[in-house]
Structures are given as C-alpha cells and as structure tokens.
Amino acid sequence: MAYKNLKEFIAHLKQQDELLEIDTAVSAELEITEITDRVSKEQGFPNKALLFRNVEGYEMPVLTNAFGSYRRMAMSLGVNDVREVAKRIEELLKPDIPDTLAGKASLLPKLLEVSQFPPQIVKTASCQDVVITDLSQPILDKLPILKCWPQDGGAFITLPLVITKNPHTGARNIGMYRLQKYDNTTTGMHWHKHHDGAKNYEDARKLGRRFEVAVALGCAPAITYAATAPVPQGIDEFIFAGFLRKKPVQLVKCVTVDLEVPADAEIVLEGYVDLEERRIEGPFGDHTGYYSLADNYPVFHITAMTHVKDPVYPATVVGKPPQEDCYMGKATEQIFLPVLRKILPEIVDMNLPLEGVFHNCAIISINKSYPGHANKVINAVWGLGQLMFTKFVIIVDSEVDVHNLSAVSWRVFNNTDPSRDCVITKGPLDVLDHASDLLGFGGKMGIDATKKWAEEGFNREWPAEITMSDDIKKKVDEKFRNYFAKS
Ligand SMILES: Cc1cc2nc3c(=O)[nH]c(=O)nc-3n(C[C@H](O)[C@H](O)[C@H](O)COP(=O)(O)O)c2cc1C
Ligand SMILES: [Mn+2]
C-alpha cells in the first residue's frame, strides 16, 4: 500500500504497535536526542518510533525514529522485506528481450509499470493550507528544530528533502542535506560537493543565476527514503519514489519559487541560496559517531513557509551507530544490489557494515572466475557512483556469508598475505571522513581474501577447509539427543 502522507504512516505504525506516543513535556534541546538514542539502541525500552506530543515551547509534535528498524524500514516502503523491492528492480533490469510475441506481450506490464511513475502536478494541496509569506511572522521559530548534541553549532533540521533543478536541463533533484538554523528565516545548506544539489548550484553559480530551493518536511515515507537513495544524477528522485510506492508522487507548484513540492508534505520551506554567500556551518554530531567539523557552506534564505493545518515535524538523530539512518542505508545496500550486479555480474552479495557507516567499508562476495578477479572488483567499486568513497573494500569467495562479520574476519585473517593481497591507493573520500589528511581525499585499501590460485602465482597447495562427511553428520543428527540422555 502507498501511504498518502506522513500521518497515514504514523497511523500504520501505531496500529502495528511500532509507535510510542510521549505526552510528558520534553525539550527539543538535547533531551529528545537522548531519549531517541536510548530507544534506538534498546536501552531500557523496545525500539519504536517516537511521537513527542508535548515539546516545550512549540505546538507541533516531533516524530523521530520512524525508519529506525529493519521492520519499520520495510513498512515504510509497503513491503515485508526490502529485498522485495530489489526483486522488482531486478525484473525491470532483465536484459532478455523475448523474441516470441507472447514473450513481448509479457514485457508490457513491466514497461507500463515504469510509465506510471512520473509525478503528477496538482492544482491545490494540503501542504498549502497555511501560507506564510510575511517574513516578520514566526517561520523557523515555529518549528521544534532539534539541537542534538552538546557541541553542535546550533539547531539542525535533520530530515529535509531539498528540491532543486539543474539550470541547464531543468532536471529535478531531491537530496537530504541537513540545514542549520541561523535565525527565523535563514539556514545553512550542507550539500556535499559530490552531491547533485551542490552540482546544480555550481551550474547556476557559473551562469550567475539566482538559485531557487524548496525544502519539504514530513512526506509519505517512500518519498523521504528516495531523497537519501543514490539515484543516478539526472534522474528525478520523485520518479524513483513513485516506483517504490507503486503510485505517482503528487506535486504542487510553490508559492514564491518556480519549483514543485510533494502536495501532501507536512511543511514546505521555499527560498533561494545566494550565489556567493558562505557561512560557518557546524560542528554537528554526525553518523560517524564523531562531530563533523565546522566549515563554510552556502546559506538558504526563506521566502515562504507553507504547511498543513496541524503539522507534525519529522526529525532524525544521528550519532554512534546503530541509529535510524543505519536502516535507511541497509535498505539502500539491498535495493541497489541488482543495479550493482548489472554492472558487476560476478557479485553475489554485499555488506556495508554499520560500523563502517556506509562509506568506509564494503564487504563483497564474488564468483571468482579468472586470475586477478578480486582486484578487478576492488577497482570497479572505487569507480562507481557513491561507492567511489569506499575506504576499505574486502572481497571474499561466493560461499562466504558477507553479513557474518565473524566468517568474514576468519577469511581475512587466515586467507591473506598482506604484502601480496592488499591494494593501497588514493581517491575521493566522503566529506565526513575525519582521518584523512585532506578533506574528501585520501588513502584506500582493497583486501583480496579469496582463495589464491596457481595462475595468480600461488604455487603452494591451498589447504582444504575442514568439514565433516555428510553420512557421519546425518548419523549424529539422528542420534544427537540420545548421546546426552541419562541411561
Ligand atoms: C539522515 C541523513 C542525513 C544526511 N545528511 C547529508 C548532508 O548533510 N549533506 C549531504 O550532502 N548528504 C547528506 N546525506 C546523504 C545524502 O542525502 C545522499 O547521499 C543522497 O543520495 C544525495 O542525493 P543527491 O546525489 O541527489 O544529492 C544524508 C543522508 C541521511 C540519511
Ligand atoms: Mn540525485
């Protein structure tokens, strides 16, 4: 099913006993973070989504941790397991164009499915029930924006869908980039230089054109997830959201800028980013578990805020894993695996372990079929979309369960000769990496933990892995309880 808006998702979470409503007064400064952090780590309470209905000084309730478990992440996309979405993508990507007429006809529903995804423009929308263009009125001051961690540079909007258009092509882009509140009508705009929002802005800057931006807060969950997904540049994340929820996203024209926003969003901020202005942004307690350092970023000036009559303010807390964004990242790992396999068909499975916070480590199992195959995959990963940031790439043979970190460590520690099996190079790193000498550029390591072949120069015998013979296993299975029964 496709949720119409955030409130329908909240109702579903409640019905599924995945929501905790908190009526005790809480502060948006640090307190909501500490509660959310404890709940997301199951310290003293089961991990649930949290709806804070009594936030000191604000009328709007705050929703946190809505995507914060494997179950809720799947629920947000209307499936039981995100691998169901991966399966649909795999079907769409199938190369085999059938040569029979019946076969061709069977493709039709698939293609029709795709053609139904583009967003629809509507004339009226609930997100514009209340329109505020008088900038002397409370705007950001109305929103219970969280200050998450003690050394944060201020309060940050943490779950915003930032909507821009490329000035050359008009192609729409939606990305999630945090916004630091500076005052009632201005925020930071923390788009990393590698991300599409920043690229659109750079194009506009070179053309010397005013760059309009809209921000949607509190959308149907598939739309929010789509803003975080590594959708290739030039592809509208709203189309991807339509595919995910099997229903087009409805958009409405903004009131003061030439952009469209989800009609059912809770809150919309409209405005522009100045072409030259920069301001210190951060520090911010980030998903690496460390503070990302303060730096200069563009500034977002609000020209209007619109919202539904009784908005819910959505927020996420990032910090030491596991937290809500981990489950969003894990969904991406599985949903985009078929796309990755399309380019690298030898890949069996991939694990981006939580401890590596996605950009720092990828463990990949492959069907090794020629000498140097692991090296080929290591190098390919460093050239692929957002995977280019990966700091450590570990390759194992197909039979290894990449999600079992103990099994992977066993292979790495025992199957490698570091002087032979490690590739060390340099390349782009995630902007959040704090260990490299330079921002966004530094060292990388690939580890080939596959069994070594004679064709790769390994001339010793590779030992067999210990396993018991099947007949003995069967015999012991059958008698197992008897061995321990008291006679
Ligand atoms: C909770 C959360 C916060 C994020 N914050 C930022 C951010 O502040 N800046 C940024 O550039 N990317 C951030 N990201 C990652 C981007 O949203 C993500 O890489 C997205 O695919 C970028 O889309 P784009 O390539 O269309 O720009 C965040 C992701 C999540 C889940
Ligand atoms: Mn994009």
Short mmCIF file of C-alpha atoms and ligand atoms in Angstrom, two decimals:
data_model
loop_
_atom_site.label_atom_id
_atom_site.label_comp_id
_atom_site.label_asym_id
_atom_site.label_seq_id
_atom_site.Cartn_x
_atom_site.Cartn_y
_atom_site.Cartn_z
CA MET A 1 0.00 0.00 0.00
CA ALA A 2 1.09 3.58 -0.59
CA TYR A 3 0.75 5.96 2.34
CA LYS A 4 -0.81 9.24 1.21
CA ASN A 5 1.21 11.26 3.68
CA LEU A 6 3.30 11.05 6.84
CA LYS A 7 0.19 10.90 9.06
CA GLU A 8 -1.06 7.74 7.35
CA PHE A 9 2.33 6.15 8.05
CA ILE A 10 2.17 7.25 11.69
CA ALA A 11 -1.32 5.70 11.97
CA HIS A 12 0.01 2.46 10.49
CA LEU A 13 2.97 2.42 12.89
CA LYS A 14 0.54 2.86 15.76
CA GLN A 15 -1.71 0.08 14.54
CA GLN A 16 1.32 -2.23 14.24
CA ASP A 17 2.47 -1.36 17.80
CA GLU A 18 5.58 0.32 16.38
CA LEU A 19 4.86 3.78 17.81
CA LEU A 20 5.30 5.23 21.26
CA GLU A 21 3.42 8.47 21.95
CA ILE A 22 5.02 10.61 24.63
CA ASP A 23 2.90 13.22 26.37
CA THR A 24 5.42 14.19 29.03
CA ALA A 25 6.92 17.61 28.33
CA VAL A 26 10.32 17.30 26.65
CA SER A 27 12.90 19.77 25.39
CA ALA A 28 13.96 19.97 21.72
CA GLU A 29 17.41 20.78 23.06
CA LEU A 30 19.34 17.53 23.72
CA GLU A 31 16.53 15.76 25.63
CA ILE A 32 14.71 14.35 22.57
CA THR A 33 18.09 13.13 21.26
CA GLU A 34 18.94 11.28 24.46
CA ILE A 35 15.53 9.59 24.57
CA THR A 36 15.68 8.67 20.86
CA ASP A 37 19.26 7.41 21.16
CA ARG A 38 18.39 5.14 24.09
CA VAL A 39 15.27 3.79 22.38
CA SER A 40 17.06 3.17 19.07
CA LYS A 41 19.71 1.19 20.97
CA GLU A 42 17.04 -0.65 23.00
CA GLN A 43 18.41 0.66 26.28
CA GLY A 44 15.57 0.18 28.72
CA PHE A 45 12.81 0.31 26.16
CA PRO A 46 11.88 -1.59 22.96
CA ASN A 47 12.98 0.13 19.75
CA LYS A 48 9.95 2.06 18.43
CA ALA A 49 9.13 5.21 16.50
CA LEU A 50 8.61 8.12 18.89
CA LEU A 51 5.98 10.83 18.67
CA PHE A 52 6.69 13.62 21.15
CA ARG A 53 3.37 15.46 21.55
CA ASN A 54 4.43 17.96 24.16
CA VAL A 55 7.60 19.77 23.11
CA GLU A 56 8.35 22.68 25.41
CA GLY A 57 7.72 26.00 23.65
CA TYR A 58 6.21 24.54 20.47
CA GLU A 59 2.80 23.47 19.27
CA MET A 60 3.99 20.91 16.72
CA PRO A 61 4.68 17.32 17.73
CA VAL A 62 8.05 15.80 16.78
CA LEU A 63 8.40 12.38 15.16
CA THR A 64 11.73 10.51 15.46
CA ASN A 65 13.00 7.01 14.69
CA ALA A 66 10.19 6.27 12.18
CA PHE A 67 12.57 4.32 9.87
CA GLY A 68 14.62 3.03 12.81
CA SER A 69 14.42 -0.77 12.48
CA TYR A 70 14.50 -3.36 9.68
CA ARG A 71 10.75 -3.86 10.15
CA ARG A 72 9.79 -0.17 10.10
CA MET A 73 12.09 0.50 7.14
CA ALA A 74 10.31 -2.26 5.17
CA MET A 75 6.91 -0.97 6.36
CA SER A 76 7.80 2.49 5.11
CA LEU A 77 8.11 1.04 1.60
CA GLY A 78 4.97 -1.08 1.95
CA VAL A 79 6.82 -4.43 1.94
CA ASN A 80 7.71 -7.13 4.45
CA ASP A 81 11.35 -7.18 3.38
CA VAL A 82 13.23 -4.56 1.35
CA ARG A 83 14.54 -7.40 -0.83
CA GLU A 84 11.06 -7.44 -2.40
CA VAL A 85 11.92 -4.03 -3.86
CA ALA A 86 15.29 -5.36 -5.04
CA LYS A 87 13.44 -8.16 -6.83
CA ARG A 88 11.24 -5.64 -8.68
CA ILE A 89 14.32 -3.72 -9.78
CA GLU A 90 15.99 -6.93 -10.90
CA GLU A 91 12.92 -7.75 -13.04
CA LEU A 92 12.98 -4.30 -14.61
CA LEU A 93 16.67 -4.63 -15.45
CA LYS A 94 16.41 -8.07 -17.07
CA PRO A 95 18.23 -7.86 -20.39
CA ASP A 96 16.47 -10.68 -22.20
CA ILE A 97 14.08 -9.11 -24.68
CA PRO A 98 11.90 -12.09 -25.59
CA ASP A 99 11.78 -12.99 -29.27
CA THR A 100 8.31 -14.50 -29.22
CA LEU A 101 5.17 -12.42 -29.45
CA ALA A 102 3.80 -13.89 -26.23
CA GLY A 103 7.08 -13.06 -24.55
CA LYS A 104 6.96 -9.47 -25.83
CA ALA A 105 3.41 -9.11 -24.54
CA SER A 106 4.56 -10.28 -21.13
CA LEU A 107 7.04 -7.36 -21.01
CA LEU A 108 4.27 -4.84 -21.46
CA PRO A 109 3.02 -4.75 -17.88
CA LYS A 110 6.58 -4.08 -16.73
CA LEU A 111 7.02 -1.14 -19.09
CA LEU A 112 3.59 0.17 -18.21
CA GLU A 113 4.61 -0.01 -14.60
CA VAL A 114 7.54 2.34 -15.31
CA SER A 115 5.40 4.76 -17.31
CA GLN A 116 3.10 5.19 -14.31
CA PHE A 117 5.82 6.51 -12.05
CA PRO A 118 6.42 10.15 -13.11
CA PRO A 119 4.98 12.66 -10.65
CA GLN A 120 1.63 14.35 -11.30
CA ILE A 121 1.10 18.07 -10.88
CA VAL A 122 -2.00 19.04 -8.91
CA LYS A 123 -3.56 22.50 -8.53
CA THR A 124 -4.41 22.51 -4.85
CA ALA A 125 -2.60 20.83 -2.00
CA SER A 126 -2.93 20.33 1.72
CA CYS A 127 0.70 21.44 2.21
CA GLN A 128 -0.50 24.94 1.27
CA ASP A 129 -3.43 25.06 3.69
CA VAL A 130 -1.46 27.65 5.63
CA VAL A 131 0.76 30.06 3.66
CA ILE A 132 3.16 32.44 5.40
CA THR A 133 4.93 34.99 3.19
CA ASP A 134 5.18 37.73 5.81
CA LEU A 135 8.74 37.12 6.97
CA SER A 136 8.20 39.06 10.19
CA GLN A 137 5.92 36.21 11.35
CA PRO A 138 7.35 33.16 13.13
CA ILE A 139 8.67 30.78 10.44
CA LEU A 140 11.56 28.59 11.59
CA ASP A 141 10.79 29.84 15.09
CA LYS A 142 7.54 27.83 14.84
CA LEU A 143 9.38 24.56 14.19
CA PRO A 144 10.68 22.40 17.09
CA ILE A 145 14.10 22.07 15.42
CA LEU A 146 16.37 19.83 17.48
CA LYS A 147 19.71 20.69 18.92
CA CYS A 148 21.01 17.13 19.00
CA TRP A 149 24.41 17.02 20.74
CA PRO A 150 26.18 19.26 23.27
CA GLN A 151 28.91 20.54 20.91
CA ASP A 152 26.58 21.07 17.92
CA GLY A 153 26.85 24.52 16.35
CA GLY A 154 23.11 25.04 16.90
CA ALA A 155 19.75 23.50 16.00
CA PHE A 156 19.57 21.49 12.76
CA ILE A 157 16.72 20.35 10.51
CA THR A 158 17.83 16.73 10.14
CA LEU A 159 15.28 15.13 7.79
CA PRO A 160 14.76 17.69 4.99
CA LEU A 161 14.02 16.88 1.35
CA VAL A 162 15.96 19.53 -0.54
CA ILE A 163 14.48 20.11 -4.01
CA THR A 164 16.44 21.84 -6.79
CA LYS A 165 16.56 21.92 -10.57
CA ASN A 166 19.53 21.85 -12.89
CA PRO A 167 19.65 25.26 -14.60
CA HIS A 168 20.72 23.73 -17.95
CA THR A 169 18.42 20.72 -18.21
CA GLY A 170 15.60 21.58 -15.82
CA ALA A 171 16.02 18.08 -14.31
CA ARG A 172 14.69 17.94 -10.78
CA ASN A 173 16.74 16.60 -7.88
CA ILE A 174 15.85 15.71 -4.32
CA GLY A 175 18.59 15.12 -1.76
CA MET A 176 18.71 15.07 2.01
CA TYR A 177 21.12 17.72 3.29
CA ARG A 178 20.91 18.96 6.87
CA LEU A 179 20.01 22.61 7.48
CA GLN A 180 21.44 24.52 10.44
CA LYS A 181 19.05 27.15 11.74
CA TYR A 182 20.74 30.59 11.84
CA ASP A 183 17.62 32.66 12.56
CA ASN A 184 13.88 32.75 11.80
CA THR A 185 14.37 32.80 8.00
CA THR A 186 17.89 31.52 7.21
CA THR A 187 19.69 28.20 7.46
CA GLY A 188 22.92 26.62 6.29
CA MET A 189 22.82 24.44 3.18
CA HIS A 190 25.06 21.46 3.85
CA TRP A 191 25.16 19.80 0.43
CA HIS A 192 28.44 17.99 -0.05
CA LYS A 193 30.24 18.94 -3.23
CA HIS A 194 29.79 15.46 -4.74
CA HIS A 195 26.01 15.52 -4.36
CA ASP A 196 23.55 16.54 -7.06
CA GLY A 197 22.11 19.54 -5.19
CA ALA A 198 25.62 21.06 -4.96
CA LYS A 199 26.28 20.31 -8.63
CA ASN A 200 23.05 22.06 -9.68
CA TYR A 201 24.00 25.01 -7.52
CA GLU A 202 27.52 25.17 -9.06
CA ASP A 203 25.96 25.22 -12.56
CA ALA A 204 23.66 28.07 -11.52
CA ARG A 205 26.56 29.93 -9.91
CA LYS A 206 28.58 29.76 -13.14
CA LEU A 207 25.57 31.11 -15.05
CA GLY A 208 25.18 33.83 -12.41
CA ARG A 209 21.54 32.92 -11.91
CA ARG A 210 19.59 33.09 -8.66
CA PHE A 211 19.27 29.54 -7.36
CA GLU A 212 15.87 28.60 -6.02
CA VAL A 213 15.44 25.85 -3.46
CA ALA A 214 12.41 24.24 -1.84
CA VAL A 215 12.51 22.02 1.23
CA ALA A 216 9.78 19.52 2.09
CA LEU A 217 9.49 18.21 5.65
CA GLY A 218 7.33 15.22 6.56
CA CYS A 219 6.37 13.37 3.38
CA ALA A 220 5.00 9.90 2.67
CA PRO A 221 7.93 7.72 3.80
CA ALA A 222 8.88 6.33 0.36
CA ILE A 223 9.48 9.92 -0.79
CA THR A 224 11.67 10.68 2.21
CA TYR A 225 13.68 7.48 1.68
CA ALA A 226 14.08 8.28 -2.05
CA ALA A 227 15.80 11.58 -1.14
CA THR A 228 18.54 9.60 0.64
CA ALA A 229 19.00 6.95 -2.08
CA PRO A 230 21.94 7.02 -4.54
CA VAL A 231 19.74 7.62 -7.59
CA PRO A 232 21.97 8.40 -10.61
CA GLN A 233 22.47 12.08 -11.41
CA GLY A 234 19.82 13.47 -13.77
CA ILE A 235 17.11 11.07 -12.59
CA ASP A 236 14.29 12.64 -10.61
CA GLU A 237 14.09 11.01 -7.16
CA PHE A 238 10.29 11.60 -7.27
CA ILE A 239 10.07 9.08 -10.15
CA PHE A 240 12.02 6.61 -8.02
CA ALA A 241 9.65 7.33 -5.11
CA GLY A 242 6.69 6.66 -7.45
CA PHE A 243 8.26 3.32 -8.37
CA LEU A 244 8.87 2.44 -4.73
CA ARG A 245 5.32 3.15 -3.59
CA LYS A 246 3.76 1.96 -6.91
CA LYS A 247 1.91 5.24 -7.10
CA PRO A 248 2.99 8.58 -8.58
CA VAL A 249 4.00 11.38 -6.25
CA GLN A 250 1.61 14.33 -6.44
CA LEU A 251 3.35 17.69 -6.68
CA VAL A 252 2.14 21.25 -6.38
CA LYS A 253 3.80 24.47 -7.57
CA CYS A 254 5.44 26.52 -4.86
CA VAL A 255 4.00 29.91 -3.94
CA THR A 256 7.16 32.04 -4.27
CA VAL A 257 9.64 29.94 -6.33
CA ASP A 258 9.49 28.05 -9.63
CA LEU A 259 9.72 24.56 -8.10
CA GLU A 260 7.28 21.79 -7.25
CA VAL A 261 6.94 20.07 -3.88
CA PRO A 262 5.03 17.00 -2.64
CA ALA A 263 1.40 18.10 -2.27
CA ASP A 264 0.96 16.09 0.92
CA ALA A 265 4.08 17.30 2.75
CA GLU A 266 3.54 18.48 6.31
CA ILE A 267 5.71 21.58 5.95
CA VAL A 268 7.40 23.33 2.99
CA LEU A 269 10.13 25.97 3.10
CA GLU A 270 10.61 27.98 -0.10
CA GLY A 271 13.56 30.23 -0.85
CA TYR A 272 16.90 30.65 -2.53
CA VAL A 273 20.59 30.13 -1.98
CA ASP A 274 22.77 33.16 -2.65
CA LEU A 275 25.42 32.59 -5.33
CA GLU A 276 28.43 33.80 -3.35
CA GLU A 277 27.45 33.92 0.33
CA ARG A 278 29.13 31.41 2.68
CA ARG A 279 28.73 30.99 6.39
CA ILE A 280 30.19 28.71 9.04
CA GLU A 281 28.12 25.53 9.34
CA GLY A 282 28.53 23.00 12.16
CA PRO A 283 30.02 21.37 14.09
CA PHE A 284 27.41 18.62 14.11
CA GLY A 285 27.38 15.24 15.90
CA ASP A 286 27.31 13.02 12.84
CA HIS A 287 26.57 9.43 11.87
CA THR A 288 30.24 8.53 12.09
CA GLY A 289 29.80 8.85 15.86
CA TYR A 290 32.08 11.92 15.83
CA TYR A 291 31.38 15.59 15.30
CA SER A 292 31.77 16.69 11.71
CA LEU A 293 33.88 19.83 11.82
CA ALA A 294 32.58 23.31 11.13
CA ASP A 295 33.17 24.54 7.58
CA ASN A 296 31.90 27.19 5.16
CA TYR A 297 28.68 26.35 3.32
CA PRO A 298 26.08 28.26 1.30
CA VAL A 299 23.12 29.90 3.05
CA PHE A 300 19.40 29.23 2.42
CA HIS A 301 17.11 32.27 2.62
CA ILE A 302 13.44 31.51 3.14
CA THR A 303 10.83 33.43 1.13
CA ALA A 304 7.77 31.49 2.34
CA MET A 305 6.67 28.68 4.58
CA THR A 306 3.54 26.67 3.86
CA HIS A 307 2.10 23.84 5.91
CA VAL A 308 -0.89 21.61 6.61
CA LYS A 309 -3.30 22.71 9.34
CA ASP A 310 -1.80 20.54 12.08
CA PRO A 311 1.76 19.69 11.02
CA VAL A 312 3.98 17.01 12.54
CA TYR A 313 7.67 17.94 12.48
CA PRO A 314 9.87 15.00 11.40
CA ALA A 315 13.39 14.63 12.74
CA THR A 316 16.15 12.08 12.93
CA VAL A 317 19.02 11.82 15.34
CA VAL A 318 22.38 10.71 14.01
CA GLY A 319 25.26 9.65 16.23
CA LYS A 320 27.03 6.44 17.10
CA PRO A 321 25.50 3.52 15.16
CA PRO A 322 23.07 1.84 15.22
CA GLN A 323 20.58 4.60 14.61
CA GLU A 324 17.72 5.34 12.27
CA ASP A 325 19.86 6.23 9.24
CA CYS A 326 21.59 2.82 9.50
CA TYR A 327 18.36 1.09 8.50
CA MET A 328 17.89 3.50 5.60
CA GLY A 329 21.45 2.71 4.48
CA LYS A 330 20.90 -1.03 4.87
CA ALA A 331 17.78 -0.74 2.68
CA THR A 332 19.88 1.03 0.04
CA GLU A 333 22.53 -1.71 0.22
CA GLN A 334 19.92 -4.34 -0.70
CA ILE A 335 17.70 -2.29 -3.05
CA PHE A 336 20.63 -1.19 -5.24
CA LEU A 337 22.36 -4.58 -5.29
CA PRO A 338 20.62 -5.61 -8.58
CA VAL A 339 21.85 -2.36 -10.18
CA LEU A 340 25.38 -3.09 -8.98
CA ARG A 341 25.13 -6.67 -10.29
CA LYS A 342 24.07 -5.33 -13.67
CA ILE A 343 27.49 -3.68 -13.94
CA LEU A 344 29.43 -6.34 -12.00
CA PRO A 345 27.54 -9.62 -12.53
CA GLU A 346 30.18 -11.57 -10.60
CA ILE A 347 28.94 -10.00 -7.34
CA VAL A 348 26.96 -12.42 -5.19
CA ASP A 349 26.23 -10.24 -2.15
CA MET A 350 27.41 -7.09 -0.40
CA ASN A 351 27.53 -5.91 3.19
CA LEU A 352 28.16 -2.30 4.14
CA PRO A 353 28.65 -2.94 7.87
CA LEU A 354 27.09 -0.43 10.25
CA GLU A 355 30.47 0.15 11.88
CA GLY A 356 31.79 1.46 8.56
CA VAL A 357 28.90 3.94 8.31
CA PHE A 358 28.40 3.00 4.65
CA HIS A 359 31.21 4.89 3.00
CA ASN A 360 34.07 3.37 4.91
CA CYS A 361 33.75 -0.37 4.26
CA ALA A 362 32.22 -2.71 1.67
CA ILE A 363 32.45 -6.49 2.01
CA ILE A 364 31.66 -8.20 -1.28
CA SER A 365 31.41 -11.87 -2.24
CA ILE A 366 32.15 -12.80 -5.86
CA ASN A 367 32.07 -15.76 -8.20
CA LYS A 368 35.81 -15.71 -8.88
CA SER A 369 36.45 -16.95 -12.40
CA TYR A 370 39.80 -15.57 -13.57
CA PRO A 371 43.14 -14.56 -12.07
CA GLY A 372 43.03 -11.10 -10.55
CA HIS A 373 39.24 -11.13 -10.43
CA ALA A 374 39.11 -9.73 -6.88
CA ASN A 375 41.35 -6.83 -7.96
CA LYS A 376 39.03 -6.08 -10.84
CA VAL A 377 36.07 -5.78 -8.47
CA ILE A 378 38.06 -3.70 -5.95
CA ASN A 379 38.98 -1.21 -8.68
CA ALA A 380 35.46 -1.18 -10.13
CA VAL A 381 33.90 -0.33 -6.74
CA TRP A 382 36.16 2.73 -6.48
CA GLY A 383 34.74 3.96 -9.77
CA LEU A 384 31.03 3.52 -9.11
CA GLY A 385 28.61 6.28 -8.05
CA GLN A 386 28.62 6.91 -4.31
CA LEU A 387 30.60 3.66 -3.81
CA MET A 388 33.63 5.63 -5.02
CA PHE A 389 34.00 6.90 -1.45
CA THR A 390 34.57 3.39 -0.03
CA LYS A 391 37.73 3.35 2.09
CA PHE A 392 38.09 -0.42 2.65
CA VAL A 393 36.89 -2.99 0.08
CA ILE A 394 37.07 -6.63 1.16
CA ILE A 395 36.50 -9.38 -1.41
CA VAL A 396 35.62 -12.95 -0.40
CA ASP A 397 34.63 -16.06 -2.35
CA SER A 398 30.97 -16.69 -3.18
CA GLU A 399 30.29 -19.20 -0.38
CA VAL A 400 31.12 -16.70 2.39
CA ASP A 401 28.16 -15.01 4.10
CA VAL A 402 29.23 -11.35 3.89
CA HIS A 403 26.75 -10.40 6.62
CA ASN A 404 28.51 -12.67 9.10
CA LEU A 405 31.40 -10.48 10.25
CA SER A 406 33.00 -13.37 12.13
CA ALA A 407 33.06 -15.52 8.98
CA VAL A 408 34.50 -12.61 7.01
CA SER A 409 37.19 -11.85 9.61
CA TRP A 410 38.19 -15.50 9.67
CA ARG A 411 38.83 -15.39 5.90
CA VAL A 412 40.64 -12.06 6.02
CA PHE A 413 42.92 -13.06 8.89
CA ASN A 414 43.69 -16.53 7.55
CA ASN A 415 43.45 -16.29 3.76
CA THR A 416 45.57 -13.26 3.08
CA ASP A 417 49.22 -12.37 2.86
CA PRO A 418 49.00 -8.62 3.43
CA SER A 419 52.16 -7.95 1.42
CA ARG A 420 50.54 -9.63 -1.59
CA ASP A 421 46.78 -9.25 -1.19
CA CYS A 422 46.34 -5.61 -0.24
CA VAL A 423 45.94 -2.86 -2.79
CA ILE A 424 46.66 0.59 -1.43
CA THR A 425 45.73 3.64 -3.44
CA LYS A 426 44.25 7.11 -3.09
CA GLY A 427 40.98 8.63 -4.15
CA PRO A 428 37.92 10.62 -3.15
CA LEU A 429 36.62 10.07 0.37
CA ASP A 430 33.35 11.02 1.98
CA VAL A 431 33.41 14.61 3.20
CA LEU A 432 32.66 13.27 6.70
CA ASP A 433 35.90 11.24 6.84
CA HIS A 434 37.96 12.83 9.59
CA ALA A 435 41.03 10.57 9.43
CA SER A 436 42.45 11.66 6.07
CA ASP A 437 44.99 14.49 5.89
CA LEU A 438 42.82 16.38 3.44
CA LEU A 439 39.06 16.90 3.31
CA GLY A 440 37.47 14.45 0.87
CA PHE A 441 40.72 12.92 -0.44
CA GLY A 442 42.91 10.19 0.96
CA GLY A 443 44.03 6.58 1.17
CA LYS A 444 42.05 3.46 0.33
CA MET A 445 42.67 -0.22 0.80
CA GLY A 446 41.39 -3.25 -1.03
CA ILE A 447 41.82 -6.71 0.53
CA ASP A 448 41.62 -9.83 -1.61
CA ALA A 449 40.55 -12.55 0.85
CA THR A 450 39.60 -15.06 -1.84
CA LYS A 451 41.35 -18.41 -2.18
CA LYS A 452 44.56 -17.85 -4.18
CA TRP A 453 45.13 -19.62 -7.47
CA ALA A 454 48.28 -21.01 -9.14
CA GLU A 455 47.57 -18.65 -12.07
CA GLU A 456 47.94 -15.82 -9.59
CA GLY A 457 51.40 -17.02 -8.64
CA PHE A 458 50.41 -19.10 -5.62
CA ASN A 459 52.45 -22.27 -6.05
CA ARG A 460 51.88 -23.94 -2.72
CA GLU A 461 48.96 -26.24 -2.11
CA TRP A 462 45.86 -24.35 -0.80
CA PRO A 463 44.60 -26.35 2.16
CA ALA A 464 41.10 -27.80 2.21
CA GLU A 465 38.60 -26.29 4.60
CA ILE A 466 37.63 -28.71 7.38
CA THR A 467 34.16 -30.21 7.02
CA MET A 468 32.73 -33.50 8.32
CA SER A 469 31.47 -36.10 5.85
CA ASP A 470 27.73 -35.99 5.17
CA ASP A 471 26.99 -39.59 6.27
CA ILE A 472 28.52 -39.02 9.70
CA LYS A 473 26.72 -35.73 10.09
CA LYS A 474 23.44 -37.47 9.28
CA LYS A 475 24.16 -40.27 11.72
CA VAL A 476 24.98 -37.83 14.51
CA ASP A 477 21.92 -35.69 13.67
CA GLU A 478 19.71 -38.71 14.11
CA LYS A 479 21.28 -39.84 17.36
CA PHE A 480 22.16 -36.47 18.80
CA ARG A 481 19.68 -36.34 21.65
CA ASN A 482 20.46 -39.92 22.63
CA TYR A 483 24.12 -39.18 23.36
CA PHE A 484 23.14 -36.97 26.24
CA ALA A 485 20.17 -38.90 27.60
CA LYS A 486 20.76 -40.35 31.05
CA SER A 487 20.63 -44.14 30.96
C1 LIG B 1 19.78 11.38 7.81
C2 LIG B 1 20.65 11.73 6.64
C3 LIG B 1 21.35 12.93 6.63
C4 LIG B 1 22.15 13.29 5.55
N1 LIG B 1 22.80 14.49 5.58
C5 LIG B 1 23.51 14.90 4.49
C6 LIG B 1 24.09 16.19 4.46
O1 LIG B 1 24.01 16.96 5.40
N2 LIG B 1 24.77 16.56 3.34
C7 LIG B 1 24.88 15.74 2.26
O2 LIG B 1 25.46 16.15 1.25
N3 LIG B 1 24.36 14.48 2.27
C8 LIG B 1 23.66 14.05 3.35
N4 LIG B 1 23.09 12.80 3.37
C9 LIG B 1 23.32 11.89 2.24
C10 LIG B 1 22.53 12.25 1.01
O3 LIG B 1 21.20 12.57 1.31
C11 LIG B 1 22.54 11.09 0.00
O4 LIG B 1 23.88 10.82 -0.34
C12 LIG B 1 21.73 11.37 -1.25
O5 LIG B 1 21.80 10.23 -2.10
C13 LIG B 1 22.23 12.56 -2.02
O6 LIG B 1 21.39 12.77 -3.13
P1 LIG B 1 21.89 13.55 -4.42
O7 LIG B 1 23.01 12.75 -5.02
O8 LIG B 1 20.68 13.63 -5.29
O9 LIG B 1 22.38 14.87 -3.96
C14 LIG B 1 22.28 12.42 4.45
C15 LIG B 1 21.59 11.20 4.46
C16 LIG B 1 20.79 10.85 5.53
C17 LIG B 1 20.05 9.54 5.51
MN MN B 2 20.10 12.90 -7.20
#
